[in-house]
Amino acid sequence: QVQLVESGGGSVQAGGSLRLSCAASGNTYSSNCMGWFRQAPGKEREGVARIYTGLGSTYYADSVLGRFTISQDNAKNTVYLQMNNLKPEDTAMYYCVIDPGAYCRVLPAVADFGYWGQGTQVTVSS
C-alpha cells in the first residue's frame, strides 16, 4: 500500500502562483513515476505533469508547458508542482498519483496509476 498526502491548493487571481506538494509513504521504490492529474467540473481527468524519480525526467501537458514545473525531493519522498502564471482554465481538483517502481509513459493514462491522493482544489479567478 502507498499513501499520498497533498497540500498547497487554494484560490488565486489570474497570473498568480501556487505550489502543490505530495508526500508519498508506504511501499514505494527508489524510482517511481509520480505526478499530477486534474479534473474540472464536467471534464475528464487530465494528466498535468509527471516525473520519473529515478532520473528526474519530466513530462508536461501542452496546456501547462512553460508555466508549471514538477520537481522532487527524494530524501522526503515528495514531489512538488510549481504553478506560475495561473489561468482561470487551470481551475480544477488536482490529484497526486504514483505508479510505484515504474517508468513514466510519454502519454499519461489514468489506468497507469493505482494510487491517488485525496485531491486539492485550485481555483483561479479572472
mmCIF file with all atom_site columns, C-alpha atoms in Angstrom:
data_model
loop_
_atom_site.group_PDB
_atom_site.id
_atom_site.type_symbol
_atom_site.label_atom_id
_atom_site.label_alt_id
_atom_site.label_comp_id
_atom_site.label_asym_id
_atom_site.label_entity_id
_atom_site.label_seq_id
_atom_site.pdbx_PDB_ins_code
_atom_site.Cartn_x
_atom_site.Cartn_y
_atom_site.Cartn_z
_atom_site.occupancy
_atom_site.B_iso_or_equiv
_atom_site.pdbx_formal_charge
_atom_site.auth_seq_id
_atom_site.auth_comp_id
_atom_site.auth_asym_id
_atom_site.auth_atom_id
_atom_site.pdbx_PDB_model_num
ATOM 1   C CA . GLN A 1 1   ? 0.000   0.000  0.000   1.00 0.00 ? 1   GLN A CA 1
ATOM 2   C CA . VAL A 1 2   ? 1.045   3.563  -0.727  1.00 0.00 ? 2   VAL A CA 1
ATOM 3   C CA . GLN A 1 3   ? -0.302  6.714  0.868   1.00 0.00 ? 3   GLN A CA 1
ATOM 4   C CA . LEU A 1 4   ? -0.193  10.114 -0.808  1.00 0.00 ? 4   LEU A CA 1
ATOM 5   C CA . VAL A 1 5   ? -0.770  13.323 1.128   1.00 0.00 ? 5   VAL A CA 1
ATOM 6   C CA . GLU A 1 6   ? -1.250  16.519 -0.849  1.00 0.00 ? 6   GLU A CA 1
ATOM 7   C CA . SER A 1 7   ? -1.155  20.127 0.254   1.00 0.00 ? 7   SER A CA 1
ATOM 8   C CA . GLY A 1 8   ? -0.880  23.585 -1.201  1.00 0.00 ? 8   GLY A CA 1
ATOM 9   C CA . GLY A 1 9   ? -4.082  24.236 -3.115  1.00 0.00 ? 9   GLY A CA 1
ATOM 10  C CA . GLY A 1 10  ? -6.049  27.449 -2.793  1.00 0.00 ? 10  GLY A CA 1
ATOM 11  C CA . SER A 1 11  ? -7.528  30.411 -4.584  1.00 0.00 ? 11  SER A CA 1
ATOM 12  C CA . VAL A 1 12  ? -5.545  32.952 -6.567  1.00 0.00 ? 12  VAL A CA 1
ATOM 13  C CA . GLN A 1 13  ? -6.144  35.551 -9.213  1.00 0.00 ? 13  GLN A CA 1
ATOM 14  C CA . ALA A 1 14  ? -5.077  35.003 -12.792 1.00 0.00 ? 14  ALA A CA 1
ATOM 15  C CA . GLY A 1 15  ? -1.343  35.466 -13.176 1.00 0.00 ? 15  GLY A CA 1
ATOM 16  C CA . GLY A 1 16  ? -0.670  34.276 -9.657  1.00 0.00 ? 16  GLY A CA 1
ATOM 17  C CA . SER A 1 17  ? 1.269   31.261 -8.412  1.00 0.00 ? 17  SER A CA 1
ATOM 18  C CA . LEU A 1 18  ? 0.709   28.243 -6.210  1.00 0.00 ? 18  LEU A CA 1
ATOM 19  C CA . ARG A 1 19  ? 2.863   25.300 -5.201  1.00 0.00 ? 19  ARG A CA 1
ATOM 20  C CA . LEU A 1 20  ? 1.412   21.867 -4.576  1.00 0.00 ? 20  LEU A CA 1
ATOM 21  C CA . SER A 1 21  ? 3.207   19.223 -2.532  1.00 0.00 ? 21  SER A CA 1
ATOM 22  C CA . CYS A 1 22  ? 2.695   15.480 -2.430  1.00 0.00 ? 22  CYS A CA 1
ATOM 23  C CA . ALA A 1 23  ? 4.379   13.247 0.143   1.00 0.00 ? 23  ALA A CA 1
ATOM 24  C CA . ALA A 1 24  ? 4.432   9.511  -0.523  1.00 0.00 ? 24  ALA A CA 1
ATOM 25  C CA . SER A 1 25  ? 4.774   6.835  2.129   1.00 0.00 ? 25  SER A CA 1
ATOM 26  C CA . GLY A 1 26  ? 4.433   3.081  2.318   1.00 0.00 ? 26  GLY A CA 1
ATOM 27  C CA . ASN A 1 27  ? 5.580   0.609  -0.310  1.00 0.00 ? 27  ASN A CA 1
ATOM 28  C CA . THR A 1 28  ? 7.367   2.926  -2.709  1.00 0.00 ? 28  THR A CA 1
ATOM 29  C CA . TYR A 1 29  ? 10.581  2.241  -4.572  1.00 0.00 ? 29  TYR A CA 1
ATOM 30  C CA . SER A 1 30  ? 13.648  4.364  -5.121  1.00 0.00 ? 30  SER A CA 1
ATOM 31  C CA . SER A 1 31  ? 12.358  5.068  -8.633  1.00 0.00 ? 31  SER A CA 1
ATOM 32  C CA . ASN A 1 32  ? 8.698   5.761  -9.290  1.00 0.00 ? 32  ASN A CA 1
ATOM 33  C CA . CYS A 1 33  ? 6.539   7.624  -11.744 1.00 0.00 ? 33  CYS A CA 1
ATOM 34  C CA . MET A 1 34  ? 4.826   10.349 -9.736  1.00 0.00 ? 34  MET A CA 1
ATOM 35  C CA . GLY A 1 35  ? 2.793   13.269 -10.882 1.00 0.00 ? 35  GLY A CA 1
ATOM 36  C CA . TRP A 1 36  ? -0.427  15.193 -11.016 1.00 0.00 ? 36  TRP A CA 1
ATOM 37  C CA . PHE A 1 37  ? -3.749  14.848 -12.751 1.00 0.00 ? 37  PHE A CA 1
ATOM 38  C CA . ARG A 1 38  ? -6.524  17.402 -12.606 1.00 0.00 ? 38  ARG A CA 1
ATOM 39  C CA . GLN A 1 39  ? -10.248 17.319 -13.123 1.00 0.00 ? 39  GLN A CA 1
ATOM 40  C CA . ALA A 1 40  ? -12.506 20.271 -13.711 1.00 0.00 ? 40  ALA A CA 1
ATOM 41  C CA . PRO A 1 41  ? -16.290 20.004 -13.285 1.00 0.00 ? 41  PRO A CA 1
ATOM 42  C CA . GLY A 1 42  ? -17.846 18.208 -16.219 1.00 0.00 ? 42  GLY A CA 1
ATOM 43  C CA . LYS A 1 43  ? -14.491 17.288 -17.749 1.00 0.00 ? 43  LYS A CA 1
ATOM 44  C CA . GLU A 1 44  ? -12.353 14.169 -17.836 1.00 0.00 ? 44  GLU A CA 1
ATOM 45  C CA . ARG A 1 45  ? -9.241  13.802 -15.735 1.00 0.00 ? 45  ARG A CA 1
ATOM 46  C CA . GLU A 1 46  ? -6.214  15.267 -17.467 1.00 0.00 ? 46  GLU A CA 1
ATOM 47  C CA . GLY A 1 47  ? -2.568  14.404 -16.910 1.00 0.00 ? 47  GLY A CA 1
ATOM 48  C CA . VAL A 1 48  ? -0.782  17.631 -15.968 1.00 0.00 ? 48  VAL A CA 1
ATOM 49  C CA . ALA A 1 49  ? 2.807   16.702 -15.172 1.00 0.00 ? 49  ALA A CA 1
ATOM 50  C CA . ARG A 1 50  ? 4.829   13.638 -14.224 1.00 0.00 ? 50  ARG A CA 1
ATOM 51  C CA . ILE A 1 51  ? 8.340   12.889 -13.074 1.00 0.00 ? 51  ILE A CA 1
ATOM 52  C CA . TYR A 1 52  ? 10.325  9.690  -13.100 1.00 0.00 ? 52  TYR A CA 1
ATOM 53  C CA . THR A 1 53  ? 12.088  9.982  -9.768  1.00 0.00 ? 53  THR A CA 1
ATOM 54  C CA . GLY A 1 54  ? 14.935  7.665  -10.761 1.00 0.00 ? 54  GLY A CA 1
ATOM 55  C CA . LEU A 1 55  ? 16.315  10.088 -13.330 1.00 0.00 ? 55  LEU A CA 1
ATOM 56  C CA . GLY A 1 56  ? 14.313  13.254 -12.793 1.00 0.00 ? 56  GLY A CA 1
ATOM 57  C CA . SER A 1 57  ? 12.793  13.003 -16.259 1.00 0.00 ? 57  SER A CA 1
ATOM 58  C CA . THR A 1 58  ? 9.736   15.221 -16.584 1.00 0.00 ? 58  THR A CA 1
ATOM 59  C CA . TYR A 1 59  ? 6.643   15.238 -18.782 1.00 0.00 ? 59  TYR A CA 1
ATOM 60  C CA . TYR A 1 60  ? 4.073   18.014 -19.182 1.00 0.00 ? 60  TYR A CA 1
ATOM 61  C CA . ALA A 1 61  ? 0.742   18.568 -20.811 1.00 0.00 ? 61  ALA A CA 1
ATOM 62  C CA . ASP A 1 62  ? 0.945   21.136 -23.613 1.00 0.00 ? 62  ASP A CA 1
ATOM 63  C CA . SER A 1 63  ? -1.534  23.334 -21.744 1.00 0.00 ? 63  SER A CA 1
ATOM 64  C CA . VAL A 1 64  ? 0.876   23.876 -18.838 1.00 0.00 ? 64  VAL A CA 1
ATOM 65  C CA . LEU A 1 65  ? 4.262   23.711 -20.575 1.00 0.00 ? 65  LEU A CA 1
ATOM 66  C CA . GLY A 1 66  ? 6.358   26.697 -19.642 1.00 0.00 ? 66  GLY A CA 1
ATOM 67  C CA . ARG A 1 67  ? 4.138   27.634 -16.709 1.00 0.00 ? 67  ARG A CA 1
ATOM 68  C CA . PHE A 1 68  ? 4.246   24.580 -14.434 1.00 0.00 ? 68  PHE A CA 1
ATOM 69  C CA . THR A 1 69  ? 7.323   22.828 -13.084 1.00 0.00 ? 69  THR A CA 1
ATOM 70  C CA . ILE A 1 70  ? 7.378   19.456 -11.385 1.00 0.00 ? 70  ILE A CA 1
ATOM 71  C CA . SER A 1 71  ? 10.267  18.638 -9.079  1.00 0.00 ? 71  SER A CA 1
ATOM 72  C CA . GLN A 1 72  ? 11.244  16.111 -6.445  1.00 0.00 ? 72  GLN A CA 1
ATOM 73  C CA . ASP A 1 73  ? 12.906  15.792 -3.075  1.00 0.00 ? 73  ASP A CA 1
ATOM 74  C CA . ASN A 1 74  ? 13.957  12.146 -2.835  1.00 0.00 ? 74  ASN A CA 1
ATOM 75  C CA . ALA A 1 75  ? 15.020  12.473 0.787   1.00 0.00 ? 75  ALA A CA 1
ATOM 76  C CA . LYS A 1 76  ? 11.441  13.419 1.678   1.00 0.00 ? 76  LYS A CA 1
ATOM 77  C CA . ASN A 1 77  ? 9.817   11.161 -0.947  1.00 0.00 ? 77  ASN A CA 1
ATOM 78  C CA . THR A 1 78  ? 7.940   14.257 -2.045  1.00 0.00 ? 78  THR A CA 1
ATOM 79  C CA . VAL A 1 79  ? 7.126   15.846 -5.379  1.00 0.00 ? 79  VAL A CA 1
ATOM 80  C CA . TYR A 1 80  ? 6.146   19.441 -5.962  1.00 0.00 ? 80  TYR A CA 1
ATOM 81  C CA . LEU A 1 81  ? 4.192   21.229 -8.657  1.00 0.00 ? 81  LEU A CA 1
ATOM 82  C CA . GLN A 1 82  ? 5.098   24.885 -9.007  1.00 0.00 ? 82  GLN A CA 1
ATOM 83  C CA . MET A 1 83  ? 2.329   26.615 -10.917 1.00 0.00 ? 83  MET A CA 1
ATOM 84  C CA . ASN A 1 84  ? 3.037   30.075 -12.288 1.00 0.00 ? 84  ASN A CA 1
ATOM 85  C CA . ASN A 1 85  ? 1.021   32.434 -14.457 1.00 0.00 ? 85  ASN A CA 1
ATOM 86  C CA . LEU A 1 86  ? -2.142  30.614 -13.495 1.00 0.00 ? 86  LEU A CA 1
ATOM 87  C CA . LYS A 1 87  ? -5.177  30.961 -15.739 1.00 0.00 ? 87  LYS A CA 1
ATOM 88  C CA . PRO A 1 88  ? -8.890  30.501 -14.975 1.00 0.00 ? 88  PRO A CA 1
ATOM 89  C CA . GLU A 1 89  ? -8.832  27.338 -17.088 1.00 0.00 ? 89  GLU A CA 1
ATOM 90  C CA . ASP A 1 90  ? -6.393  25.826 -14.585 1.00 0.00 ? 90  ASP A CA 1
ATOM 91  C CA . THR A 1 91  ? -9.219  25.717 -12.059 1.00 0.00 ? 91  THR A CA 1
ATOM 92  C CA . ALA A 1 92  ? -9.699  22.082 -11.065 1.00 0.00 ? 92  ALA A CA 1
ATOM 93  C CA . MET A 1 93  ? -9.213  19.474 -8.387  1.00 0.00 ? 93  MET A CA 1
ATOM 94  C CA . TYR A 1 94  ? -5.596  18.370 -8.549  1.00 0.00 ? 94  TYR A CA 1
ATOM 95  C CA . TYR A 1 95  ? -4.687  14.794 -7.666  1.00 0.00 ? 95  TYR A CA 1
ATOM 96  C CA . CYS A 1 96  ? -1.269  13.396 -6.882  1.00 0.00 ? 96  CYS A CA 1
ATOM 97  C CA . VAL A 1 97  ? -0.567  9.976  -8.384  1.00 0.00 ? 97  VAL A CA 1
ATOM 98  C CA . ILE A 1 98  ? 2.121   7.331  -8.177  1.00 0.00 ? 98  ILE A CA 1
ATOM 99  C CA . ASP A 1 99  ? 2.988   4.232  -10.175 1.00 0.00 ? 99  ASP A CA 1
ATOM 100 C CA . PRO A 1 100 ? 5.499   2.550  -7.849  1.00 0.00 ? 100 PRO A CA 1
ATOM 101 C CA . GLY A 1 101 ? 8.664   1.265  -9.474  1.00 0.00 ? 101 GLY A CA 1
ATOM 102 C CA . ALA A 1 102 ? 7.558   2.224  -12.975 1.00 0.00 ? 102 ALA A CA 1
ATOM 103 C CA . TYR A 1 103 ? 8.872   4.441  -15.735 1.00 0.00 ? 103 TYR A CA 1
ATOM 104 C CA . CYS A 1 104 ? 6.578   7.222  -16.867 1.00 0.00 ? 104 CYS A CA 1
ATOM 105 C CA . ARG A 1 105 ? 4.863   6.696  -20.199 1.00 0.00 ? 105 ARG A CA 1
ATOM 106 C CA . VAL A 1 106 ? 5.087   9.527  -22.672 1.00 0.00 ? 106 VAL A CA 1
ATOM 107 C CA . LEU A 1 107 ? 1.284   9.798  -22.764 1.00 0.00 ? 107 LEU A CA 1
ATOM 108 C CA . PRO A 1 108 ? -0.310  9.683  -19.301 1.00 0.00 ? 108 PRO A CA 1
ATOM 109 C CA . ALA A 1 109 ? -3.187  7.338  -18.623 1.00 0.00 ? 109 ALA A CA 1
ATOM 110 C CA . VAL A 1 110 ? -5.435  7.267  -15.606 1.00 0.00 ? 110 VAL A CA 1
ATOM 111 C CA . ALA A 1 111 ? -5.246  3.454  -15.562 1.00 0.00 ? 111 ALA A CA 1
ATOM 112 C CA . ASP A 1 112 ? -1.455  3.526  -15.091 1.00 0.00 ? 112 ASP A CA 1
ATOM 113 C CA . PHE A 1 113 ? -1.784  4.873  -11.578 1.00 0.00 ? 113 PHE A CA 1
ATOM 114 C CA . GLY A 1 114 ? -3.163  2.680  -8.840  1.00 0.00 ? 114 GLY A CA 1
ATOM 115 C CA . TYR A 1 115 ? -2.661  5.194  -6.068  1.00 0.00 ? 115 TYR A CA 1
ATOM 116 C CA . TRP A 1 116 ? -4.263  8.609  -5.900  1.00 0.00 ? 116 TRP A CA 1
ATOM 117 C CA . GLY A 1 117 ? -4.222  11.339 -3.292  1.00 0.00 ? 117 GLY A CA 1
ATOM 118 C CA . GLN A 1 118 ? -7.381  12.839 -1.874  1.00 0.00 ? 118 GLN A CA 1
ATOM 119 C CA . GLY A 1 119 ? -7.147  15.862 -4.143  1.00 0.00 ? 119 GLY A CA 1
ATOM 120 C CA . THR A 1 120 ? -6.548  19.537 -3.519  1.00 0.00 ? 120 THR A CA 1
ATOM 121 C CA . GLN A 1 121 ? -8.640  22.314 -5.059  1.00 0.00 ? 121 GLN A CA 1
ATOM 122 C CA . VAL A 1 122 ? -7.056  25.039 -7.176  1.00 0.00 ? 122 VAL A CA 1
ATOM 123 C CA . THR A 1 123 ? -9.286  27.964 -8.099  1.00 0.00 ? 123 THR A CA 1
ATOM 124 C CA . VAL A 1 124 ? -8.103  30.765 -10.372 1.00 0.00 ? 124 VAL A CA 1
ATOM 125 C CA . SER A 1 125 ? -10.268 33.833 -10.753 1.00 0.00 ? 125 SER A CA 1
ATOM 126 C CA . SER A 1 126 ? -10.107 36.282 -13.634 1.00 0.00 ? 126 SER A CA 1
#
